[in-house]
GROMACS .gro file of N, CA and C in nm:
model
  393
    1MET      N    1   6.870   8.655  13.659
    1MET     CA    2   6.930   8.710  13.515
    1MET      C    3   7.023   8.768  13.572
    2THR      N    4   7.137   8.761  13.526
    2THR     CA    5   7.253   8.849  13.587
    2THR      C    6   7.229   9.003  13.494
    3ASP      N    7   7.264   9.098  13.590
    3ASP     CA    8   7.231   9.215  13.501
    3ASP      C    9   7.400   9.278  13.425
    4MET      N   10   7.361   9.261  13.329
    4MET     CA   11   7.478   9.310  13.187
    4MET      C   12   7.543   9.426  13.259
    5LEU      N   13   7.467   9.515  13.237
    5LEU     CA   14   7.520   9.674  13.284
    5LEU      C   15   7.542   9.686  13.340
    6LYS      N   16   7.472   9.674  13.506
    6LYS     CA   17   7.585   9.688  13.587
    6LYS      C   18   7.702   9.594  13.659
    7THR      N   19   7.667   9.461  13.581
    7THR     CA   20   7.863   9.376  13.605
    7THR      C   21   7.928   9.474  13.504
    8GLY      N   22   7.887   9.528  13.412
    8GLY     CA   23   8.027   9.574  13.362
    8GLY      C   24   8.052   9.760  13.421
    9SER      N   25   7.960   9.777  13.505
    9SER     CA   26   7.988   9.875  13.526
    9SER      C   27   8.033   9.889  13.628
   10GLU      N   28   8.056   9.792  13.725
   10GLU     CA   29   8.116   9.771  13.829
   10GLU      C   30   8.245   9.742  13.760
   11TRP      N   31   8.257   9.704  13.663
   11TRP     CA   32   8.396   9.652  13.613
   11TRP      C   33   8.489   9.767  13.617
   12LEU      N   34   8.420   9.853  13.553
   12LEU     CA   35   8.459   9.942  13.466
   12LEU      C   36   8.530  10.076  13.596
   13GLU      N   37   8.410  10.058  13.692
   13GLU     CA   38   8.406  10.140  13.836
   13GLU      C   39   8.597  10.047  13.869
   14ASN      N   40   8.588   9.942  13.877
   14ASN     CA   41   8.717   9.879  13.925
   14ASN      C   42   8.836   9.917  13.834
   15GLN      N   43   8.836   9.978  13.726
   15GLN     CA   44   8.960   9.919  13.649
   15GLN      C   45   9.008  10.107  13.674
   16ARG      N   46   8.863  10.220  13.642
   16ARG     CA   47   8.924  10.308  13.710
   16ARG      C   48   8.959  10.363  13.820
   17VAL      N   49   8.961  10.304  13.922
   17VAL     CA   50   9.013  10.317  14.027
   17VAL      C   51   9.153  10.207  14.031
   18GLU      N   52   9.204  10.100  13.971
   18GLU     CA   53   9.256  10.080  13.962
   18GLU      C   54   9.419  10.150  13.922
   19HIS      N   55   9.390  10.243  13.784
   19HIS     CA   56   9.436  10.296  13.699
   19HIS      C   57   9.410  10.438  13.678
   20MET      N   58   9.363  10.485  13.729
   20MET     CA   59   9.289  10.627  13.729
   20MET      C   60   9.303  10.745  13.851
   21ALA      N   61   9.302  10.678  13.978
   21ALA     CA   62   9.280  10.730  14.108
   21ALA      C   63   9.424  10.734  14.155
   22ARG      N   64   9.421  10.858  14.223
   22ARG     CA   65   9.499  10.839  14.358
   22ARG      C   66   9.492  10.840  14.447
   23PRO      N   67   9.572  10.886  14.542
   23PRO     CA   68   9.528  10.838  14.730
   23PRO      C   69   9.522  10.971  14.755
   24VAL      N   70   9.416  10.975  14.875
   24VAL     CA   71   9.384  11.086  14.916
   24VAL      C   72   9.325  11.113  15.062
   25THR      N   73   9.325  11.180  15.094
   25THR     CA   74   9.273  11.206  15.240
   25THR      C   75   9.153  11.235  15.308
   26TYR      N   76   9.006  11.150  15.283
   26TYR     CA   77   8.873  11.295  15.350
   26TYR      C   78   8.875  11.296  15.468
   27VAL      N   79   8.854  11.419  15.498
   27VAL     CA   80   8.839  11.496  15.625
   27VAL      C   81   8.646  11.530  15.706
   28ARG      N   82   8.618  11.502  15.801
   28ARG     CA   83   8.567  11.563  15.850
   28ARG      C   84   8.533  11.588  15.955
   29GLY      N   85   8.559  11.708  16.026
   29GLY     CA   86   8.591  11.738  16.130
   29GLY      C   87   8.740  11.696  16.187
   30ALA      N   88   8.737  11.600  16.338
   30ALA     CA   89   8.861  11.508  16.369
   30ALA      C   90   8.851  11.381  16.303
   31GLN      N   91   8.807  11.319  16.264
   31GLN     CA   92   8.787  11.238  16.173
   31GLN      C   93   8.865  11.201  16.079
   32SER      N   94   8.935  11.131  15.972
   32SER     CA   95   8.981  11.128  15.887
   32SER      C   96   9.007  10.967  15.834
   33LEU      N   97   9.007  10.955  15.641
   33LEU     CA   98   9.018  10.812  15.640
   33LEU      C   99   9.151  10.860  15.545
   34GLU      N  100   9.274  10.807  15.505
   34GLU     CA  101   9.374  10.804  15.461
   34GLU      C  102   9.322  10.717  15.331
   35GLY      N  103   9.451  10.716  15.263
   35GLY     CA  104   9.452  10.657  15.143
   35GLY      C  105   9.328  10.620  15.041
   36VAL      N  106   9.216  10.736  15.036
   36VAL     CA  107   9.126  10.653  14.960
   36VAL      C  108   9.090  10.691  14.832
   37PRO      N  109   9.111  10.626  14.744
   37PRO     CA  110   9.147  10.602  14.541
   37PRO      C  111   9.089  10.690  14.534
   38ALA      N  112   9.079  10.808  14.468
   38ALA     CA  113   9.029  10.876  14.397
   38ALA      C  114   9.050  10.983  14.269
   39THR      N  115   8.941  10.942  14.132
   39THR     CA  116   9.009  11.041  14.032
   39THR      C  117   8.948  11.179  14.019
   40VAL      N  118   9.022  11.187  13.958
   40VAL     CA  119   9.009  11.402  13.999
   40VAL      C  120   8.923  11.417  13.906
   41GLY      N  121   8.881  11.481  13.881
   41GLY     CA  122   8.801  11.582  13.723
   41GLY      C  123   8.696  11.694  13.784
   42LYS      N  124   8.603  11.733  13.696
   42LYS     CA  125   8.608  11.912  13.735
   42LYS      C  126   8.405  11.885  13.640
   43THR      N  127   8.423  11.980  13.656
   43THR     CA  128   8.219  12.040  13.709
   43THR      C  129   8.157  12.167  13.643
   44VAL      N  130   8.176  12.229  13.526
   44VAL     CA  131   8.116  12.344  13.543
   44VAL      C  132   8.036  12.374  13.551
   45PHE      N  133   7.971  12.484  13.684
   45PHE     CA  134   7.871  12.549  13.690
   45PHE      C  135   7.864  12.665  13.645
   46ARG      N  136   7.736  12.674  13.583
   46ARG     CA  137   7.667  12.883  13.555
   46ARG      C  138   7.607  12.873  13.648
   47VAL      N  139   7.593  13.007  13.700
   47VAL     CA  140   7.537  13.026  13.820
   47VAL      C  141   7.447  13.133  13.761
   48ASP      N  142   7.290  13.184  13.738
   48ASP     CA  143   7.202  13.255  13.735
   48ASP      C  144   7.238  13.422  13.821
   49THR      N  145   7.326  13.533  13.773
   49THR     CA  146   7.248  13.670  13.891
   49THR      C  147   7.157  13.724  13.871
   50ASN      N  148   7.142  13.812  13.948
   50ASN     CA  149   7.000  13.869  13.946
   50ASN      C  150   7.006  14.003  13.875
   51TYR      N  151   7.162  13.979  13.767
   51TYR     CA  152   7.111  14.127  13.695
   51TYR      C  153   7.081  14.081  13.526
   52GLY      N  154   7.118  13.957  13.540
   52GLY     CA  155   7.016  13.857  13.406
   52GLY      C  156   7.124  13.845  13.275
   53GLY      N  157   7.222  13.878  13.356
   53GLY     CA  158   7.375  13.736  13.304
   53GLY      C  159   7.360  13.630  13.423
   54SER      N  160   7.477  13.570  13.396
   54SER     CA  161   7.565  13.413  13.449
   54SER      C  162   7.681  13.443  13.492
   55GLU      N  163   7.718  13.383  13.597
   55GLU     CA  164   7.853  13.342  13.613
   55GLU      C  165   7.958  13.215  13.593
   56ARG      N  166   7.992  13.196  13.559
   56ARG     CA  167   8.036  13.062  13.512
   56ARG      C  168   8.165  13.017  13.678
   57SER      N  169   8.133  12.898  13.753
   57SER     CA  170   8.247  12.869  13.817
   57SER      C  171   8.279  12.770  13.784
   58GLU      N  172   8.368  12.656  13.840
   58GLU     CA  173   8.497  12.578  13.825
   58GLU      C  174   8.452  12.468  13.949
   59ALA      N  175   8.445  12.367  13.897
   59ALA     CA  176   8.475  12.284  14.063
   59ALA      C  177   8.565  12.142  14.089
   60ARG      N  178   8.649  12.108  14.118
   60ARG     CA  179   8.740  12.010  14.147
   60ARG      C  180   8.716  11.917  14.207
   61ASP      N  181   8.664  11.843  14.065
   61ASP     CA  182   8.559  11.705  14.140
   61ASP      C  183   8.610  11.551  14.155
   62TYR      N  184   8.666  11.511  14.279
   62TYR     CA  185   8.711  11.420  14.263
   62TYR      C  186   8.600  11.274  14.294
   63LEU      N  187   8.603  11.151  14.235
   63LEU     CA  188   8.528  11.075  14.194
   63LEU      C  189   8.601  10.943  14.317
   64ILE      N  190   8.475  10.895  14.358
   64ILE     CA  191   8.484  10.820  14.535
   64ILE      C  192   8.363  10.692  14.525
   65LEU      N  193   8.442  10.567  14.542
   65LEU     CA  194   8.351  10.454  14.525
   65LEU      C  195   8.335  10.495  14.673
   66ALA      N  196   8.120  10.515  14.650
   66ALA     CA  197   8.093  10.502  14.765
   66ALA      C  198   8.110  10.430  14.872
   67ALA      N  199   8.148  10.299  14.865
   67ALA     CA  200   8.206  10.181  14.964
   67ALA      C  201   8.319  10.155  15.008
   68MET      N  202   8.398  10.265  14.956
   68MET     CA  203   8.548  10.317  14.991
   68MET      C  204   8.501  10.419  15.138
   69LEU      N  205   8.416  10.502  15.091
   69LEU     CA  206   8.385  10.619  15.243
   69LEU      C  207   8.365  10.609  15.349
   70THR      N  208   8.416  10.575  15.403
   70THR     CA  209   8.402  10.482  15.559
   70THR      C  210   8.463  10.580  15.644
   71LEU      N  211   8.367  10.625  15.784
   71LEU     CA  212   8.459  10.699  15.881
   71LEU      C  213   8.430  10.628  16.026
   72GLY      N  214   8.520  10.658  16.110
   72GLY     CA  215   8.484  10.611  16.298
   72GLY      C  216   8.509  10.491  16.322
   73GLU      N  217   8.509  10.428  16.419
   73GLU     CA  218   8.585  10.377  16.478
   73GLU      C  219   8.500  10.255  16.410
   74ASP      N  220   8.378  10.249  16.326
   74ASP     CA  221   8.261  10.094  16.348
   74ASP      C  222   8.253  10.085  16.138
   75ASP      N  223   8.427  10.246  16.099
   75ASP     CA  224   8.354  10.229  15.979
   75ASP      C  225   8.225  10.263  15.951
   76THR      N  226   8.171  10.322  15.958
   76THR     CA  227   8.057  10.356  15.888
   76THR      C  228   8.028  10.402  15.744
   77LEU      N  229   7.936  10.364  15.690
   77LEU     CA  230   7.972  10.473  15.551
   77LEU      C  231   7.876  10.593  15.544
   78VAL      N  232   7.965  10.708  15.428
   78VAL     CA  233   7.892  10.814  15.461
   78VAL      C  234   7.874  10.883  15.360
   79LEU      N  235   7.808  11.032  15.327
   79LEU     CA  236   7.825  11.074  15.240
   79LEU      C  237   7.865  11.228  15.234
   80PRO      N  238   7.867  11.263  15.096
   80PRO     CA  239   7.979  11.393  15.161
   80PRO      C  240   7.864  11.495  15.204
   81GLU      N  241   7.938  11.578  15.245
   81GLU     CA  242   7.889  11.719  15.381
   81GLU      C  243   7.941  11.798  15.296
   82PRO      N  244   7.891  11.954  15.257
   82PRO     CA  245   8.006  12.045  15.287
   82PRO      C  246   7.993  12.092  15.368
   83GLY      N  247   8.164  12.173  15.352
   83GLY     CA  248   8.264  12.183  15.525
   83GLY      C  249   8.361  12.040  15.520
   84ASP      N  250   8.293  11.921  15.426
   84ASP     CA  251   8.447  11.820  15.464
   84ASP      C  252   8.548  11.840  15.384
   85GLN      N  253   8.706  11.794  15.410
   85GLN     CA  254   8.781  11.867  15.268
   85GLN      C  255   8.820  11.730  15.306
   86ILE      N  256   8.899  11.736  15.158
   86ILE     CA  257   8.971  11.642  15.082
   86ILE      C  258   9.098  11.674  15.051
   87VAL      N  259   9.262  11.624  15.098
   87VAL     CA  260   9.322  11.669  15.100
   87VAL      C  261   9.479  11.527  15.010
   88GLU      N  262   9.501  11.657  14.918
   88GLU     CA  263   9.574  11.598  14.826
   88GLU      C  264   9.674  11.642  14.767
   89VAL      N  265   9.829  11.512  14.807
   89VAL     CA  266   9.917  11.595  14.799
   89VAL      C  267  10.038  11.561  14.688
   90ALA      N  268  10.060  11.655  14.617
   90ALA     CA  269  10.098  11.652  14.476
   90ALA      C  270  10.219  11.763  14.452
   91GLY      N  271  10.370  11.734  14.411
   91GLY     CA  272  10.506  11.785  14.381
   91GLY      C  273  10.519  11.848  14.594
   92GLY      N  274  10.533  11.740  14.669
   92GLY     CA  275  10.549  11.855  14.785
   92GLY      C  276  10.471  11.900  14.858
   93GLN      N  277  10.385  11.970  14.739
   93GLN     CA  278  10.198  11.984  14.888
   93GLN      C  279  10.139  11.934  14.857
   94ALA      N  280  10.079  11.975  14.984
   94ALA     CA  281   9.923  11.900  15.029
   94ALA      C  282   9.802  12.088  14.993
   95TYR      N  283   9.706  11.986  14.943
   95TYR     CA  284   9.610  12.135  14.893
   95TYR      C  285   9.503  12.036  14.941
   96THR      N  286   9.488  12.158  15.017
   96THR     CA  287   9.348  12.118  15.077
   96THR      C  288   9.198  12.180  15.048
   97TYR      N  289   9.092  12.083  15.008
   97TYR     CA  290   8.990  12.116  14.881
   97TYR      C  291   8.852  12.051  15.029
   98GLU      N  292   8.799  12.185  14.950
   98GLU     CA  293   8.590  12.175  15.086
   98GLU      C  294   8.519  12.137  14.995
   99VAL      N  295   8.458  12.045  15.034
   99VAL     CA  296   8.355  11.982  14.924
   99VAL      C  297   8.230  12.138  14.949
  100MET      N  298   8.245  12.186  14.842
  100MET     CA  299   8.139  12.252  14.841
  100MET      C  300   8.049  12.315  14.689
  101ALA      N  301   7.963  12.360  14.663
  101ALA     CA  302   7.922  12.406  14.530
  101ALA      C  303   7.848  12.546  14.499
  102PRO      N  304   7.872  12.564  14.391
  102PRO     CA  305   7.815  12.695  14.388
  102PRO      C  306   7.665  12.763  14.386
  103GLY      N  307   7.595  12.849  14.439
  103GLY     CA  308   7.453  12.857  14.396
  103GLY      C  309   7.341  12.787  14.435
  104GLY      N  310   7.394  12.729  14.579
  104GLY     CA  311   7.255  12.662  14.570
  104GLY      C  312   7.244  12.478  14.546
  105GLU      N  313   7.402  12.470  14.425
  105GLU     CA  314   7.384  12.390  14.386
  105GLU      C  315   7.407  12.206  14.508
  106PRO      N  316   7.397  12.126  14.416
  106PRO     CA  317   7.409  11.996  14.526
  106PRO      C  318   7.574  11.967  14.535
  107ALA      N  319   7.628  11.961  14.656
  107ALA     CA  320   7.831  11.924  14.717
  107ALA      C  321   7.842  11.804  14.628
  108TRP      N  322   7.762  11.730  14.603
  108TRP     CA  323   7.817  11.587  14.529
  108TRP      C  324   7.661  11.547  14.427
  109ARG      N  325   7.706  11.428  14.353
  109ARG     CA  326   7.600  11.393  14.298
  109ARG      C  327   7.611  11.215  14.307
  110TRP      N  328   7.567  11.098  14.227
  110TRP     CA  329   7.581  11.003  14.173
  110TRP      C  330   7.666  10.940  14.064
  111SER      N  331   7.791  10.934  14.052
  111SER     CA  332   7.803  10.922  13.889
  111SER      C  333   7.786  10.808  13.829
  112ASP      N  334   7.754  10.737  13.821
  112ASP     CA  335   7.700  10.674  13.769
  112ASP      C  336   7.475  10.612  13.789
  113PRO      N  337   7.412  10.488  13.685
  113PRO     CA  338   7.311  10.475  13.701
  113PRO      C  339   7.338  10.344  13.782
  114PHE      N  340   7.405  10.354  13.878
  114PHE     CA  341   7.402  10.199  13.980
  114PHE      C  342   7.430  10.248  14.136
  115PHE      N  343   7.443  10.360  14.165
  115PHE     CA  344   7.516  10.444  14.287
  115PHE      C  345   7.622  10.377  14.340
  116GLN      N  346   7.754  10.367  14.284
  116GLN     CA  347   7.849  10.328  14.286
  116GLN      C  348   7.975  10.444  14.316
  117THR      N  349   7.980  10.525  14.236
  117THR     CA  350   8.052  10.613  14.244
  117THR      C  351   8.027  10.784  14.268
  118LEU      N  352   8.043  10.854  14.400
  118LEU     CA  353   8.025  10.998  14.427
  118LEU      C  354   8.050  11.037  14.341
  119ARG      N  355   8.026  11.171  14.298
  119ARG     CA  356   8.123  11.311  14.210
  119ARG      C  357   8.105  11.344  14.294
  120ILE      N  358   8.195  11.403  14.401
  120ILE     CA  359   8.251  11.512  14.519
  120ILE      C  360   8.282  11.635  14.483
  121HIS      N  361   8.205  11.784  14.391
  121HIS     CA  362   8.254  11.877  14.410
  121HIS      C  363   8.320  11.929  14.518
  122THR      N  364   8.450  12.016  14.500
  122THR     CA  365   8.545  12.062  14.543
  122THR      C  366   8.588  12.216  14.528
  123LYS      N  367   8.638  12.321  14.610
  123LYS     CA  368   8.696  12.416  14.584
  123LYS      C  369   8.851  12.454  14.679
  124LEU      N  370   8.931  12.463  14.630
  124LEU     CA  371   9.054  12.510  14.733
  124LEU      C  372   9.058  12.579  14.828
  125VAL      N  373   9.053  12.543  14.954
  125VAL     CA  374   9.064  12.617  15.009
  125VAL      C  375   9.216  12.693  15.067
  126LYS      N  376   9.365  12.613  15.078
  126LYS     CA  377   9.485  12.560  15.149
  126LYS      C  378   9.584  12.505  15.080
  127THR      N  379   9.662  12.585  15.082
  127THR     CA  380   9.805  12.511  15.028
  127THR      C  381   9.871  12.548  15.117
  128GLU      N  382   9.988  12.388  15.156
  128GLU     CA  383  10.153  12.404  15.219
  128GLU      C  384  10.170  12.282  15.224
  129ALA      N  385  10.317  12.316  15.286
  129ALA     CA  386  10.442  12.205  15.245
  129ALA      C  387  10.371  12.086  15.268
  130ALA      N  388  10.362  12.003  15.256
  130ALA     CA  389  10.321  11.827  15.250
  130ALA      C  390  10.439  11.853  15.380
  131SER      N  391  10.367  11.766  15.452
  131SER     CA  392  10.476  11.738  15.578
  131SER      C  393  10.496  11.578  15.571
   0.00000   0.00000   0.00000
């Protein structure tokens, strides 16, 4: 029997990639994957301080189909790791975002119940003229 919710979720994710994504470069060490379709989002974190308060932190998120995140000559599927980078070019500038999250939070999470899409949390670490 066909799982209609999963089929609908797959269709919706394909529509997101086709109509709401921009190409980015995913970088891990010396390896990089260019032209990865990613949708930009954000997550607001509230991290408790040791002084009875909390700090608000905002991450720039990239939603990427897990099946598209491959590295190496054998195109091995990988999951994001802190320290990986995502480079986005816009308006003649190259923006480099590092995979990370505040306060011991995970650097990524699944964005859907069928484990299709990664929501990767990042912070801007460098801006330079695009080459």
